[in-house]
Short mmCIF file of C-alpha atoms in Angstrom, two decimals:
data_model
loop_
_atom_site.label_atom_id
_atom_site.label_comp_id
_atom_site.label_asym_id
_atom_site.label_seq_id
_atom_site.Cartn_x
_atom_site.Cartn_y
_atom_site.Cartn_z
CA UNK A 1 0.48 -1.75 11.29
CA UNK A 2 1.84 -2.79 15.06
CA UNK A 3 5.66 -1.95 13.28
CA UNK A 4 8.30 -4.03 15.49
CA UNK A 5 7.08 -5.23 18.44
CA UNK A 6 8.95 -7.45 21.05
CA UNK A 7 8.70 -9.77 23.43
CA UNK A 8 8.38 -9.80 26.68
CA UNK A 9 9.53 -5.99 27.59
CA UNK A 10 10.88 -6.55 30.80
CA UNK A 11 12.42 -10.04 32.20
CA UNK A 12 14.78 -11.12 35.29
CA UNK A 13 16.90 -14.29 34.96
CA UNK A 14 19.04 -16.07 37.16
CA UNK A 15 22.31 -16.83 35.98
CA UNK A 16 22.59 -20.04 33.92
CA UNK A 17 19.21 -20.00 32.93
CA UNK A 18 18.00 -19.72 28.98
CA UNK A 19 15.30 -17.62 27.51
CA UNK A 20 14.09 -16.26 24.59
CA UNK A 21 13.65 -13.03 23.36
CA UNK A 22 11.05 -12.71 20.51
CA UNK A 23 10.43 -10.17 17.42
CA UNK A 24 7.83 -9.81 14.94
CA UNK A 25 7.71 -7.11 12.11
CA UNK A 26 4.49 -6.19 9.97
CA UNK A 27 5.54 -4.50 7.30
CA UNK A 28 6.78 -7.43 4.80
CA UNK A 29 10.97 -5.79 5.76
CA UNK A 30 13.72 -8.63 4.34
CA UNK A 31 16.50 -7.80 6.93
CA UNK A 32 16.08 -7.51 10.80
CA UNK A 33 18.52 -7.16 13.37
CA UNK A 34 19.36 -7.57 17.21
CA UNK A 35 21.46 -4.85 19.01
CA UNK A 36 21.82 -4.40 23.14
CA UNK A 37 22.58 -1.49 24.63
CA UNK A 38 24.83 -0.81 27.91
CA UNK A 39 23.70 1.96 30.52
CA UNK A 40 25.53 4.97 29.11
CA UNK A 41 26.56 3.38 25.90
CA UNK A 42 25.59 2.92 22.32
CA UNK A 43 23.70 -0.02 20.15
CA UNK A 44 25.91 -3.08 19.29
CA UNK A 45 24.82 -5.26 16.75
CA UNK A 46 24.34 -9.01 18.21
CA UNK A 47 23.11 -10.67 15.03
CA UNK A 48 21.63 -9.71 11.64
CA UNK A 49 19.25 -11.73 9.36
CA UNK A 50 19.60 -9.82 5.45
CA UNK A 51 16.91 -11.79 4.29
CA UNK A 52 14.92 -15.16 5.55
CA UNK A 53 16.94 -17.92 5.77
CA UNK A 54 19.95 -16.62 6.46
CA UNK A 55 21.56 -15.24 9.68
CA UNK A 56 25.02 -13.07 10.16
CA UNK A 57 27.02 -12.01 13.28
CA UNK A 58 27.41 -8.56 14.16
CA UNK A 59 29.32 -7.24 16.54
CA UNK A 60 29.28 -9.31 20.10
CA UNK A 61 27.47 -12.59 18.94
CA UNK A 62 29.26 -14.17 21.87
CA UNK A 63 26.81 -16.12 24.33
CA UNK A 64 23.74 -15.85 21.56
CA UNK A 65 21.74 -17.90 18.67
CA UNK A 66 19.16 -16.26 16.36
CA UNK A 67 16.53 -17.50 14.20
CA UNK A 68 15.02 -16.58 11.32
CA UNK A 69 12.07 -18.53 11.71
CA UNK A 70 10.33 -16.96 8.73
CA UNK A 71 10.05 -13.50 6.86
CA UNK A 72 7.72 -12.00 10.11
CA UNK A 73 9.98 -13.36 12.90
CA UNK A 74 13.71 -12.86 14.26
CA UNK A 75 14.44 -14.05 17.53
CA UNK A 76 17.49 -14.19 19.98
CA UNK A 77 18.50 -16.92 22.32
CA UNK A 78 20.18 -16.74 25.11
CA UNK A 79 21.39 -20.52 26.02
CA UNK A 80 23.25 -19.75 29.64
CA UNK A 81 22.58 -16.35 30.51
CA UNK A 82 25.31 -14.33 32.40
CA UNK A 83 25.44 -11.31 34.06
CA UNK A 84 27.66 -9.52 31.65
CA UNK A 85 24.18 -9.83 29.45
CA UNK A 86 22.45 -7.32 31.39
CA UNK A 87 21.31 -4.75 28.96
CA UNK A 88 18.14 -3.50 27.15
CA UNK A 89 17.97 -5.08 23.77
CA UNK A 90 16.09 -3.63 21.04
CA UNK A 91 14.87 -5.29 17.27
CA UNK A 92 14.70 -3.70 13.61
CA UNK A 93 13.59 -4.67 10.79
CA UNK A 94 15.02 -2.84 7.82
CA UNK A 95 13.51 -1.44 4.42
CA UNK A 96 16.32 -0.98 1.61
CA UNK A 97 15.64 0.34 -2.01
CA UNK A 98 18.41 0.78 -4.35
CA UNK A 99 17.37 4.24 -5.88
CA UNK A 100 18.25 4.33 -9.65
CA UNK A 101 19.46 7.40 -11.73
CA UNK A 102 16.50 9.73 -11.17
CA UNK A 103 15.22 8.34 -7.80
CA UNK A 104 17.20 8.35 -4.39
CA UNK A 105 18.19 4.88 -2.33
CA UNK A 106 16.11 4.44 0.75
CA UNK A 107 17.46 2.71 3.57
CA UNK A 108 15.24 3.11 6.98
CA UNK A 109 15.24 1.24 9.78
CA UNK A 110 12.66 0.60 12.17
CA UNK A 111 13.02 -0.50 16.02
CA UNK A 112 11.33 -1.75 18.50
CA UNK A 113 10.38 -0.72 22.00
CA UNK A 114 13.30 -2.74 23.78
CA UNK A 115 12.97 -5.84 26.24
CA UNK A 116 15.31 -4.44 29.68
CA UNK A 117 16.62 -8.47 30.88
CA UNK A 118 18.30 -8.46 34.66
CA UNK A 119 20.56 -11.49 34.76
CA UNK A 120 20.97 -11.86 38.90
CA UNK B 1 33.49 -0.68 13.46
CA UNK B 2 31.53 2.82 13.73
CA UNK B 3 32.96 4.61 10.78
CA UNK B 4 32.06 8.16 11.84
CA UNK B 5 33.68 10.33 14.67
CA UNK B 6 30.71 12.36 16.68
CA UNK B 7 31.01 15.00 19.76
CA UNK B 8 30.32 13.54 22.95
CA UNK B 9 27.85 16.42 23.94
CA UNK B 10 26.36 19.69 22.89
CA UNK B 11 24.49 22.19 23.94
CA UNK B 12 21.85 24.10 22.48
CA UNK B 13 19.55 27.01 23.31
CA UNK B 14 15.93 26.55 22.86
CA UNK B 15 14.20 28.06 19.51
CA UNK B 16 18.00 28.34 17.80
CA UNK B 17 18.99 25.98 15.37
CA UNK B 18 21.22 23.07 16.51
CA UNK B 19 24.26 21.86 13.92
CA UNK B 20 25.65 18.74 14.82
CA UNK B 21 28.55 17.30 12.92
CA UNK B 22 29.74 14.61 11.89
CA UNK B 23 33.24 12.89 10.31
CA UNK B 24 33.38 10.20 8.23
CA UNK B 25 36.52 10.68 6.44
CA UNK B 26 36.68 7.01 4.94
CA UNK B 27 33.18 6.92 3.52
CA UNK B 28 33.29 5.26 0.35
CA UNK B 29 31.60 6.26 -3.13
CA UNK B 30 28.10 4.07 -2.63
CA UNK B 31 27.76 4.70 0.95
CA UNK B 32 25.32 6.69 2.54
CA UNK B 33 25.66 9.26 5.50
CA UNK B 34 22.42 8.50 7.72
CA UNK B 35 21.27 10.35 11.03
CA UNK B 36 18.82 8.51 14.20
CA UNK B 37 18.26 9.59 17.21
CA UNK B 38 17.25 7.81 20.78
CA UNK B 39 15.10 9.53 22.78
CA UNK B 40 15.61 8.56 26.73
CA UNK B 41 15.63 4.56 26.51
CA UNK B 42 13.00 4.33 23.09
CA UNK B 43 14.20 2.94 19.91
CA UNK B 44 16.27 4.91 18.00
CA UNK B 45 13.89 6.61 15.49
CA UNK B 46 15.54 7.45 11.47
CA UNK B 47 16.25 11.00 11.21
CA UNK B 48 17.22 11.61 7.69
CA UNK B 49 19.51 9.97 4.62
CA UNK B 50 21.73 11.07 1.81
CA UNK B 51 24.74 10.17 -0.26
CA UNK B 52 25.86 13.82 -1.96
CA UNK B 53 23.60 16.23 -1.81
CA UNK B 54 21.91 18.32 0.97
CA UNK B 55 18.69 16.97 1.97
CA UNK B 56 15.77 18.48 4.12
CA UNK B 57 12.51 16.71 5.06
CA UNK B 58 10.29 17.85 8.29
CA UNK B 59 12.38 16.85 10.65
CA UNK B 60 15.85 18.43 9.68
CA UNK B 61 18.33 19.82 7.20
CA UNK B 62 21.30 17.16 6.22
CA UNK B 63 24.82 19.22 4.84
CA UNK B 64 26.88 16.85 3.25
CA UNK B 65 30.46 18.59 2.07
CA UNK B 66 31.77 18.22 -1.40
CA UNK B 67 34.61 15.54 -0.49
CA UNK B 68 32.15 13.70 1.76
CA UNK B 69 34.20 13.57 4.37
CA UNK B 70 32.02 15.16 6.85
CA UNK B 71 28.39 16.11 7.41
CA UNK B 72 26.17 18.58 9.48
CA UNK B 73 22.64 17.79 11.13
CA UNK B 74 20.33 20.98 11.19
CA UNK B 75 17.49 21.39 13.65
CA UNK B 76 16.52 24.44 12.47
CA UNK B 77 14.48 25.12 15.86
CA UNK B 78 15.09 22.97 18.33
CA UNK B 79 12.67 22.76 21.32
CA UNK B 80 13.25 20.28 24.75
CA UNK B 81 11.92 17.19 22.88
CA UNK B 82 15.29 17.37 20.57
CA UNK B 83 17.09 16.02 23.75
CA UNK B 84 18.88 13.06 22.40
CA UNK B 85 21.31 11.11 21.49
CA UNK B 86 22.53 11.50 17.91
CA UNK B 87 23.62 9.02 16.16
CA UNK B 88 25.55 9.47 12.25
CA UNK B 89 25.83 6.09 10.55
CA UNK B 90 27.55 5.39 7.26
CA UNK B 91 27.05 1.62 6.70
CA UNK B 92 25.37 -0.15 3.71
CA UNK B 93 24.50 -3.35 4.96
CA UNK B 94 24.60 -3.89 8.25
CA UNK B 95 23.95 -0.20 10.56
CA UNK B 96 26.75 -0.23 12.90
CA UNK B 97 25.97 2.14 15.60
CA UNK B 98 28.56 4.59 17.35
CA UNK B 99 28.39 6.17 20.35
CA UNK B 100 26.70 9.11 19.02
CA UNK B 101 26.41 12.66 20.49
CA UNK B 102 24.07 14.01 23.60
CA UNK B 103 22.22 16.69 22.50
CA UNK B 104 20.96 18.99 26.06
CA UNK B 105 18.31 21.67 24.91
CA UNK B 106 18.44 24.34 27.45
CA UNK B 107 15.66 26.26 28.05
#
């Protein structure tokens, strides 16, 4: 299994210019999620997706659009890019179990490696 | 909103064990108290889980107190690649990071 893996891992754009960032998951996970993270700071959820089909804002949403374009992929779009979007942005998918009376609930999630984007 | 309240920074000398806390004084009854870590700009990678009771897998010890209200990480020997941030998470749905605590292992 590859895990998460993103796409591409490093990108410069000028301001006003769109891109895509892309994420794929391997391991058959129902929820994934976009944070960035700030030099010095923590994660910040962008955008969630519980399940396919359906797509939830997280924390700073502002200035992004995700799709769920099937169980596999979750990907983040940035339409005008800005400066203030400078950051290193990282994927997870998420595996959740609901233990039951004898049996603990697991709730792991998984990230990827993290695509560093330079808006100039 | 982060729901937990971490140190900025600790210290810790090689080979000892390293107890980092955590408080999460509003946790409520089906939430669960977890622990990640980011290691120098990589993913964060999941520590450890639980909801009442202490847990322990290879990686560390997790002491969660009677009210719930707070919780300890234990690396029972910590060595330079435990230089990290910590992060403590209590979130069901959606993992809502904080801004975690920076863990220096001196040698």
């Amino acid at each position: 299994n590859a895990g998460v893996t993103q796409t591409p891992k490093f990108q410069v754009l000028k301001t006003g210019q769109s891109m895509t960032l892309q994420c794929a998951q391997d391991m058959n996970h129902n929820s994934m999620y976009w944070y960035r993270q700030d030099p010095g700071m923590g994660l910040r959820l962008i955008y969630y997706s519980a399940s396919e089909g359906t797509t939830d804002k997280g924390e700073v949403p502002n200035g992004y659009n995700v799709s769920r374009l099937n169980k596999r992929e979750f990907s983040l779009r940035l339409e005008s890019a800005a400066p203030s979007q400078t950051s290193v942005y990282f994927c997870a998918s998420r595996v959740f179990y609901r233990g039951g009376l004898n049996s603990k609930s697991y709730n792991e999630q998984f990230f990827g490696p993290g695509t560093r984007l330079t808006v100039l | 909103d982060a729901k937990t309240t971490q140190p900025t920074s600790m210290d810790c000398a090689e080979g000892r064990a390293a107890n980092l806390p955590c408080n999460h004084s509003t946790i409520s009854g089906n939430e669960y108290v977890y622990w990640y870590r980011q290691i120098h700009s990589q993913g964060p990678q999941y520590i450890i889980h639980g909801l009442k009771n202490n847990e322990t897998n290879e990686m560390a010890s997790l002491i969660i107190t009677e009210d719930r209200k707070s919780s300890t990480l234990i690396l029972p020997h910590a060595t330079l690649r435990d230089t990290a941030v910590y992060y403590c998470i209590v979130r069901d749905d959606k993992i809502i990071f904080g801004k975690g605590t920076r863990l220096h292992i001196l040698p």
